PDB file of C-alpha atoms in Angstrom:
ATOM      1  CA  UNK X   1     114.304 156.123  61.246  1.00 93.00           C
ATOM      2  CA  UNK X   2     117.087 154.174  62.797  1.00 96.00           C
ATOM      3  CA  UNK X   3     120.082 156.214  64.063  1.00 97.00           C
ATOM      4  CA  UNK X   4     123.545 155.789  65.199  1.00 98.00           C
ATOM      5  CA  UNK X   5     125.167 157.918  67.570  1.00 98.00           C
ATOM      6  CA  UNK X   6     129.225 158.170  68.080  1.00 98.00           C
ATOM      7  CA  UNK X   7     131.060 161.121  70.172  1.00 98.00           C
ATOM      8  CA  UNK X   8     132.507 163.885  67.329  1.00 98.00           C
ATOM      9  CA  UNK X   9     136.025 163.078  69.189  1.00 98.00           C
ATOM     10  CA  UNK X  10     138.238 160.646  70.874  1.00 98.00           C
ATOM     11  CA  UNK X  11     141.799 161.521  72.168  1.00 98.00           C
ATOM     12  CA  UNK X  12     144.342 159.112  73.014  1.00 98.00           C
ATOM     13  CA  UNK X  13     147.646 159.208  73.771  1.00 97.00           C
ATOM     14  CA  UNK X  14     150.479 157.254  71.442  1.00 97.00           C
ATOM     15  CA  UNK X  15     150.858 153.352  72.918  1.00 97.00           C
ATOM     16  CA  UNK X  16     147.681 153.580  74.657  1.00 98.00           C
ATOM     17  CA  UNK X  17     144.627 152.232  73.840  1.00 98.00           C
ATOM     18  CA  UNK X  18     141.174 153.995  71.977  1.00 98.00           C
ATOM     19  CA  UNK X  19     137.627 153.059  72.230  1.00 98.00           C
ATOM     20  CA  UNK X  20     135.246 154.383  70.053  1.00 98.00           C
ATOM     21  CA  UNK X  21     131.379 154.119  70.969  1.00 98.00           C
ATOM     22  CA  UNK X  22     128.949 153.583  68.603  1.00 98.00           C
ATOM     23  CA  UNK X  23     124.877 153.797  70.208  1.00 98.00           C
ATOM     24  CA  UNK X  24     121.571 152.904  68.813  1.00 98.00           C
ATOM     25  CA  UNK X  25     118.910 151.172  70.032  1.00 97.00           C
ATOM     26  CA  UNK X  26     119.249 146.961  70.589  1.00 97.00           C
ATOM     27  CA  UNK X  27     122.361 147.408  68.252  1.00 97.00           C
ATOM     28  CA  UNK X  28     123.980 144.433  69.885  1.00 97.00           C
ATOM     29  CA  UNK X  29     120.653 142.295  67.752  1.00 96.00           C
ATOM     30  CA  UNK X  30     121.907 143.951  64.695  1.00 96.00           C
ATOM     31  CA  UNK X  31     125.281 143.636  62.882  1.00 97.00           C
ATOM     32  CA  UNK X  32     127.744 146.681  63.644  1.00 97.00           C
ATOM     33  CA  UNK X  33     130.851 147.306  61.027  1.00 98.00           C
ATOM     34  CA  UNK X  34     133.657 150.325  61.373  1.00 98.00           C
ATOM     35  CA  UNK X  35     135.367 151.984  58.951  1.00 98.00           C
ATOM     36  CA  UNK X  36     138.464 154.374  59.078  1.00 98.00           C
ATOM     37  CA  UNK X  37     138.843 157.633  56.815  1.00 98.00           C
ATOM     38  CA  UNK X  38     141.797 159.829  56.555  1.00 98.00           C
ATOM     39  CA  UNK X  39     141.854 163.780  54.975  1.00 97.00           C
ATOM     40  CA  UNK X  40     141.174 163.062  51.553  1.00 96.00           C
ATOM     41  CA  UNK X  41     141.128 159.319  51.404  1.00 98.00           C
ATOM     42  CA  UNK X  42     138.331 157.153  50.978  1.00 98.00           C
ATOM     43  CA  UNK X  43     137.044 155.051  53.642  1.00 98.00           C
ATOM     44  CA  UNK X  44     138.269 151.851  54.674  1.00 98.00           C
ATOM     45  CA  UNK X  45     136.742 149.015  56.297  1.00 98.00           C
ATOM     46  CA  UNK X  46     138.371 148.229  59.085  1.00 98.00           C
ATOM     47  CA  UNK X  47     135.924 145.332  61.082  1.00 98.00           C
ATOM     48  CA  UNK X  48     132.585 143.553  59.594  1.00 97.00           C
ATOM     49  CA  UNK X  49     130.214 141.390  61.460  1.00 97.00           C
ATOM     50  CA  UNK X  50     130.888 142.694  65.014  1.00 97.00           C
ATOM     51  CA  UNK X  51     133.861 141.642  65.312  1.00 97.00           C
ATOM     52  CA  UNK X  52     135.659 140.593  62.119  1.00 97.00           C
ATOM     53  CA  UNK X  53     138.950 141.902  60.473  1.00 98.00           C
ATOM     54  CA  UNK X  54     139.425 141.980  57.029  1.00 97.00           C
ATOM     55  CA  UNK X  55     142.757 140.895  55.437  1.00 96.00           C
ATOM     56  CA  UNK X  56     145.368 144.005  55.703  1.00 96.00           C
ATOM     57  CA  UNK X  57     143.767 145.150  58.872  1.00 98.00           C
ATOM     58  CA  UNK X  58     146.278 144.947  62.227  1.00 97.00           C
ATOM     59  CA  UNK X  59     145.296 142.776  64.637  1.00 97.00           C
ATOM     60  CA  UNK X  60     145.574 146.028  67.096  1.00 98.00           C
ATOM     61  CA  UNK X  61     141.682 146.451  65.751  1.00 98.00           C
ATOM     62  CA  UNK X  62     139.067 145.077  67.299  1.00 98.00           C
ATOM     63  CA  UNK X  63     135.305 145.410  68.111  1.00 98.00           C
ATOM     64  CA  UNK X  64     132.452 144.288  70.033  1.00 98.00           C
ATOM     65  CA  UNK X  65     128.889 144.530  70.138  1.00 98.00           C
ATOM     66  CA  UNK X  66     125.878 143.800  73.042  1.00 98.00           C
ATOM     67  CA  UNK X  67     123.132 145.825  74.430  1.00 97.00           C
ATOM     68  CA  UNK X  68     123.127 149.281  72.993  1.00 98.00           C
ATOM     69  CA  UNK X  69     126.722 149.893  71.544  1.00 98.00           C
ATOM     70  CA  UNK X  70     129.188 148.704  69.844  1.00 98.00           C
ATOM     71  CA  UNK X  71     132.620 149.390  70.505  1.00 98.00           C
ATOM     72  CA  UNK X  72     135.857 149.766  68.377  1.00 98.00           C
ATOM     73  CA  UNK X  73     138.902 149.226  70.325  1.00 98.00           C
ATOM     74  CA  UNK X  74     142.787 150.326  69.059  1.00 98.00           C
ATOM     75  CA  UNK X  75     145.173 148.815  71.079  1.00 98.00           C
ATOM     76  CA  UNK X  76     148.483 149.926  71.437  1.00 97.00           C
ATOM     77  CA  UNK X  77     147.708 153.367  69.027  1.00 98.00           C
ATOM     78  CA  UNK X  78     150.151 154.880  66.678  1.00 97.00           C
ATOM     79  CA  UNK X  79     150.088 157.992  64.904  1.00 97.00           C
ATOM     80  CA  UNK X  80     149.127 156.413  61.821  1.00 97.00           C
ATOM     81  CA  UNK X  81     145.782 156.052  63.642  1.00 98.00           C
ATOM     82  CA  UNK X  82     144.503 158.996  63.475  1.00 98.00           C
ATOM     83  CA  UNK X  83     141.676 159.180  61.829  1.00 98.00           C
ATOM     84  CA  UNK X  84     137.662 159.434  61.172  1.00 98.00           C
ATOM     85  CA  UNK X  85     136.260 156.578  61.878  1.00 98.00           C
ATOM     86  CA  UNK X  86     132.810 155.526  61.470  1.00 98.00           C
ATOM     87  CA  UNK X  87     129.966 152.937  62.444  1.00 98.00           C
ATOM     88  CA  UNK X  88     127.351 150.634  60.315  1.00 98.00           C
ATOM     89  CA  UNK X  89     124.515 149.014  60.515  1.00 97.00           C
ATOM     90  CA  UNK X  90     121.643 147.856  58.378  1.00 96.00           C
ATOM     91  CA  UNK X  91     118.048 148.528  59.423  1.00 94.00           C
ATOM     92  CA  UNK X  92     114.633 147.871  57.436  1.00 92.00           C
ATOM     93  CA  UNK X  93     116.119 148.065  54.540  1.00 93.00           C
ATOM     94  CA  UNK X  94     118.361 150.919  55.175  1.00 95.00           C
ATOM     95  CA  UNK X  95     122.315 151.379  55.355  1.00 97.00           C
ATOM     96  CA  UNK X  96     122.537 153.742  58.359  1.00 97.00           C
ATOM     97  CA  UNK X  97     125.996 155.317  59.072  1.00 98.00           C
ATOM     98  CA  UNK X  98     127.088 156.668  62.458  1.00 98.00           C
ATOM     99  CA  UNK X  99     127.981 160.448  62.260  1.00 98.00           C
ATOM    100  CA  UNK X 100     131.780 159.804  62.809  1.00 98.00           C
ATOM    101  CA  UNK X 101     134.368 160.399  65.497  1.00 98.00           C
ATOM    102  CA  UNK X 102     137.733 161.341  64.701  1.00 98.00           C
ATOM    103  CA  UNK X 103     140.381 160.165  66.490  1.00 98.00           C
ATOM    104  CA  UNK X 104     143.615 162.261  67.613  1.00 98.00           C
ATOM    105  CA  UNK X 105     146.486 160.775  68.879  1.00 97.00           C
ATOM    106  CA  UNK X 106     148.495 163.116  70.860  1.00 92.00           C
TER     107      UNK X 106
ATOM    108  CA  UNK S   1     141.702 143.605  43.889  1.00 90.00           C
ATOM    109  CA  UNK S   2     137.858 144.499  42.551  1.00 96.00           C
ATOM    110  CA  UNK S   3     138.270 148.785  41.692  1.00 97.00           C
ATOM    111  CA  UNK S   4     135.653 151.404  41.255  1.00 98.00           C
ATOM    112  CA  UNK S   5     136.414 154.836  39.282  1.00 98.00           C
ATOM    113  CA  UNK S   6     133.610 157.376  39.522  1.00 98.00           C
ATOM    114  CA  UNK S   7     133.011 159.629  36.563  1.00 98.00           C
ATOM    115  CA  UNK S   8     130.223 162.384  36.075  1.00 96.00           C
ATOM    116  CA  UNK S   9     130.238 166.481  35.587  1.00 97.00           C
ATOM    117  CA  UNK S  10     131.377 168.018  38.694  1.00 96.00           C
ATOM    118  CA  UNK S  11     129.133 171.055  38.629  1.00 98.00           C
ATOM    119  CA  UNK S  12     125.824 170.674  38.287  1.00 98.00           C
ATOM    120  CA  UNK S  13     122.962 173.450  38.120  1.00 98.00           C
ATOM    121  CA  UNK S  14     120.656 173.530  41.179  1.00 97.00           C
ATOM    122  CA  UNK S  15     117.149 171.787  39.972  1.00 97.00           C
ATOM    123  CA  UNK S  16     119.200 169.968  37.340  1.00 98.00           C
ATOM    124  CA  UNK S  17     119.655 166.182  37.474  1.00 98.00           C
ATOM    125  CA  UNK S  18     122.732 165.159  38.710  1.00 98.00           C
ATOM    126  CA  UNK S  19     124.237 162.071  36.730  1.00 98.00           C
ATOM    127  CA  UNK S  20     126.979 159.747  37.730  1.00 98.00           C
ATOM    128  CA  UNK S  21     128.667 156.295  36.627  1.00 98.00           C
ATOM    129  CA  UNK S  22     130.869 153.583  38.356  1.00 98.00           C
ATOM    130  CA  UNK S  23     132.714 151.728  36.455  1.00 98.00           C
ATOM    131  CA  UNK S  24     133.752 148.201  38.109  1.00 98.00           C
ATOM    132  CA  UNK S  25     137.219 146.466  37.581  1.00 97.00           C
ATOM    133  CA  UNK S  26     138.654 142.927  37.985  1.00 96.00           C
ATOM    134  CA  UNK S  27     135.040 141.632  38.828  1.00 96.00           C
ATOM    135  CA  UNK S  28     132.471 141.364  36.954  1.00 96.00           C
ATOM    136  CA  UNK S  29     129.005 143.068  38.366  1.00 95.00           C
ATOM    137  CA  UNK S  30     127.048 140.085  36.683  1.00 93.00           C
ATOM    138  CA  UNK S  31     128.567 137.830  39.607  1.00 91.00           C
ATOM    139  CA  UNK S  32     127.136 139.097  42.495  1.00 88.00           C
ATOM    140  CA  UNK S  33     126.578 141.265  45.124  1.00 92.00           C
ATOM    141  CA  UNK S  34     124.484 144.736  45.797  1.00 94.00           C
ATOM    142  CA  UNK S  35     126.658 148.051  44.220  1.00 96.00           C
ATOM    143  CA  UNK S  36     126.107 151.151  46.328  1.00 97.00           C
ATOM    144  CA  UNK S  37     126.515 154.586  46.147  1.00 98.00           C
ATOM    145  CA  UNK S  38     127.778 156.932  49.630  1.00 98.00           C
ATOM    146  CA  UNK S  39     128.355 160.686  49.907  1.00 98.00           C
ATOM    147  CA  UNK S  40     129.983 162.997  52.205  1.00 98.00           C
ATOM    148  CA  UNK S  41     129.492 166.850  52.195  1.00 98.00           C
ATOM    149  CA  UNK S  42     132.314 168.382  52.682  1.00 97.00           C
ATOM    150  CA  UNK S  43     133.254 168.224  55.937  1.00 96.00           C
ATOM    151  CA  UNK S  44     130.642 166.155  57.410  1.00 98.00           C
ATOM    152  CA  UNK S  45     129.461 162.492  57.860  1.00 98.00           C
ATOM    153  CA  UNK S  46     128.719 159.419  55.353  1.00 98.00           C
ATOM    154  CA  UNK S  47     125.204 159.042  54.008  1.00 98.00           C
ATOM    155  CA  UNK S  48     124.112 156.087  52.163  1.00 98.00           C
ATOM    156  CA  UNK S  49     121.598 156.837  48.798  1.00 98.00           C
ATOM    157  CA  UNK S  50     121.412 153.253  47.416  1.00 97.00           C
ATOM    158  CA  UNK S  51     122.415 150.303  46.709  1.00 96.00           C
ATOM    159  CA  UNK S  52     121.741 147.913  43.554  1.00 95.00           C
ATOM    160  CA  UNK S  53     121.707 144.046  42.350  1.00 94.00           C
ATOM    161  CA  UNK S  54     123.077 142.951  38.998  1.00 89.00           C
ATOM    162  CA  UNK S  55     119.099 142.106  38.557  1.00 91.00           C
ATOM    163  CA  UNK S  56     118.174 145.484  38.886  1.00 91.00           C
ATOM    164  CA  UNK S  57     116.958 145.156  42.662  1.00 93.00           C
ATOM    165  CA  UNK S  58     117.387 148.059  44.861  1.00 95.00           C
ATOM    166  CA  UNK S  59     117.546 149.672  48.347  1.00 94.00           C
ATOM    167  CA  UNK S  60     117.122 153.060  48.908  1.00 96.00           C
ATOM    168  CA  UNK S  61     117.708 155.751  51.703  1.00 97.00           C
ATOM    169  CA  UNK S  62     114.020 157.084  52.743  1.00 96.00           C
ATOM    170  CA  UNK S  63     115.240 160.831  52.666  1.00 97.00           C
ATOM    171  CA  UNK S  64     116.633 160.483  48.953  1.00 97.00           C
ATOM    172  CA  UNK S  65     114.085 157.924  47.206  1.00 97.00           C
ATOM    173  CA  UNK S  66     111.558 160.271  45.774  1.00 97.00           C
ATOM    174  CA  UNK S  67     114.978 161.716  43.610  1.00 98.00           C
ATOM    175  CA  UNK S  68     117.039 158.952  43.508  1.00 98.00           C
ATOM    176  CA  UNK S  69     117.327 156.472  40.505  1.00 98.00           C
ATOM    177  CA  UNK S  70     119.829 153.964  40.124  1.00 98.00           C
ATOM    178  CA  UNK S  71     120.662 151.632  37.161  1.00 97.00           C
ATOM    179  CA  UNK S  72     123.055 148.827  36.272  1.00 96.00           C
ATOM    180  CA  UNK S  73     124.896 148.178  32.882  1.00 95.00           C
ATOM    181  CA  UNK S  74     126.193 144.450  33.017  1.00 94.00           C
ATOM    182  CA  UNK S  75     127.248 144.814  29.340  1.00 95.00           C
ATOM    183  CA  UNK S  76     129.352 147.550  30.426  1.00 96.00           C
ATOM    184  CA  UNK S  77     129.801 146.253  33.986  1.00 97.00           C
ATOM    185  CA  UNK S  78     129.085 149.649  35.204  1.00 97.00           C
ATOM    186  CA  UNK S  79     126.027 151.175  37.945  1.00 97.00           C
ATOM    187  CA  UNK S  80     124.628 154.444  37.351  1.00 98.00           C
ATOM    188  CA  UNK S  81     123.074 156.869  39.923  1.00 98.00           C
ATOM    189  CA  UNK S  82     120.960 159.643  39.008  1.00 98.00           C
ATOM    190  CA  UNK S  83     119.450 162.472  41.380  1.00 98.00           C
ATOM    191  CA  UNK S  84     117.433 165.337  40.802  1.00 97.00           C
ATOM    192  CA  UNK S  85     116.546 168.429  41.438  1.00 98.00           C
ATOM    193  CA  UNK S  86     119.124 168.821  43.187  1.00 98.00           C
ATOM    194  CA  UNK S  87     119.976 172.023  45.678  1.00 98.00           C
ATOM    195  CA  UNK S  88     123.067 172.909  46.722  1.00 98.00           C
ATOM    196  CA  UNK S  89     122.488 170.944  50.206  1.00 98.00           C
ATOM    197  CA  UNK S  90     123.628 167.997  47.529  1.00 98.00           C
ATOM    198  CA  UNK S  91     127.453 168.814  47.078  1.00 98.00           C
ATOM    199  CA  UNK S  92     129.197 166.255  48.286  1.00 98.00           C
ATOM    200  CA  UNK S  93     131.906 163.898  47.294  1.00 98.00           C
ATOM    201  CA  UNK S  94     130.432 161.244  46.264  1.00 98.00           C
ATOM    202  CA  UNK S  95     131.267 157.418  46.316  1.00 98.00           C
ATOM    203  CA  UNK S  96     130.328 154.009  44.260  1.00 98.00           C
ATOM    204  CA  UNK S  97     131.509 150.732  46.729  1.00 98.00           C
ATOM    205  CA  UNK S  98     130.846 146.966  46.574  1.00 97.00           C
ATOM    206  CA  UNK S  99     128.268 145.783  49.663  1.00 95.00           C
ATOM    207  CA  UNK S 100     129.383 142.596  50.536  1.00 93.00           C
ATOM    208  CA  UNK S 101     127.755 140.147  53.244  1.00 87.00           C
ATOM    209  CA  UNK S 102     124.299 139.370  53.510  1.00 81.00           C
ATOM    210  CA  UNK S 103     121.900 141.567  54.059  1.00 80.00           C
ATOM    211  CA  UNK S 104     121.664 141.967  57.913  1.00 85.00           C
ATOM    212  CA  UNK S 105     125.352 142.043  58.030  1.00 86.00           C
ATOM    213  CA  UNK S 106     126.050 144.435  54.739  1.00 92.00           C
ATOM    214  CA  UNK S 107     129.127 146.171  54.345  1.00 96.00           C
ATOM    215  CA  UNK S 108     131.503 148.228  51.895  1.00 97.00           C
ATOM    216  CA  UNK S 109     134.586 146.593  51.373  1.00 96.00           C
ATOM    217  CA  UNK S 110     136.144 148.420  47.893  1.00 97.00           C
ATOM    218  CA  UNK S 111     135.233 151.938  47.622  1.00 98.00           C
ATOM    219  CA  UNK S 112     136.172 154.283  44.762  1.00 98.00           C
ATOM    220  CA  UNK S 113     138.292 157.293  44.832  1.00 98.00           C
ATOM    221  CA  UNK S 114     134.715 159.766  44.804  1.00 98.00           C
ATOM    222  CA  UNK S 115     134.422 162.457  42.765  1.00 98.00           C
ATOM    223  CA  UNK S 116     132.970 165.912  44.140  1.00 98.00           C
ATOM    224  CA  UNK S 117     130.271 167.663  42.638  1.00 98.00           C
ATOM    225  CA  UNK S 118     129.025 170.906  43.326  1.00 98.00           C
ATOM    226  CA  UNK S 119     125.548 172.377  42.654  1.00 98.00           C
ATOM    227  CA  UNK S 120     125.830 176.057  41.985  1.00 97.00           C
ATOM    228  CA  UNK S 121     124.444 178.035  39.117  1.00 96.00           C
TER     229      UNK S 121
END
């Protein structure tokens, strides 16, 4: 089965900017989304189709995907930031989530 | 703004059948797009179960398919998920969401609030 692999943990400091790996294999051929979950909240998409931002989202997020990995990106990082944030993909047939990295801004 | 509100028993006996229901708001299921259900043990990752068409179509997750049924109401504009015999590796908090985009590029973009359910006798 297809998986997707993302470090438990990211630190960053406040202003700075956060990158978020997200591995599996020939990814970049595949469509890669992200989604953001804080304690006790549902998730939240955050970027579709690579690269895409839905309405609400800051512009501060943003995402690419080639090769092996895709990559969420958090420029300029506040507080309000911190977070679990996870990958998606879909492959035969399957929704396959990435097992999360949570990001702490200190 | 489409909502979801999960509802079901939130204890539920280990080799029972655990039962839930999402019901959809401010869009009706009958106009598109798969319906899928997500859970999260507590204090772990996502995992995707299913997902389901207005039609009846579905997609399952390989681990889960030989327990997993899900159903659609579009009288009641609600989608069901059933799973069982369940152990108590199954509590989680589990979540209904809208999959939107086609199918290569599928993604969640209204989720519920999830409900938890624990499987203990």
């Amino acid at each position: 089965s297809y998986e997707l692999t993302q470090p438990p943990s990211v630190s960053v400091s406040p202003g700075q900017t956060a990158s978020i790996p997200c591995s599996g294999d020939k990814l970049g051929d595949k469509y890669a989304c992200w989604y953001q979950q804080k304690p006790g909240q549902s998730p939240v998409l955050v970027i579709y189709q690579d690269n895409k931002r839905p309405s609400g989202i800051p512009e501060r997020y943003s995402a690419s995907n080639s090769g092996n990995t895709a990559t969420l990106t958090i420029s300029g990082t506040q507080a309000m930031d911190e977070a679990d944030y996870y990958c998606q993909a879909w492959d035969s047939s399957t929704v396959v989530f990435g097992g999360g990295t949570k990001l702490t801004v200190l | 703004q489409v909502q979801l509100q999960e509802s079901g028993p939130g204890l539920v006996k280990p080799s029972e059948t655990l039962s839930l229901t999402c019901a959809v708001s401010s869009y009706s299921i009958s106009s598109g797009y798969y319906w899928g259900w997500i859970r999260q043990p507590p204090g772990k990752g996502l995992e995707w179960i299913g997902s389901i068409y207005h039609s009846g179509s579905t997609y399952y997750n390989p681990s889960l398919k030989s327990r997993v049924t899900l159903s659609v109401d579009t009288s009641k504009n609600h989608f069901s998920l059933n799973l069982n015999s369940v152990t108590a590796a199954d509590t989680a908090v589990y979540y209904c969401a809208r999959a939107v985009g086609l199918v290569a590029s599928v993604h969640f973009d209204n989720w519920g609030q999830g409900t938890l359910v624990t499987v203990s006798s």
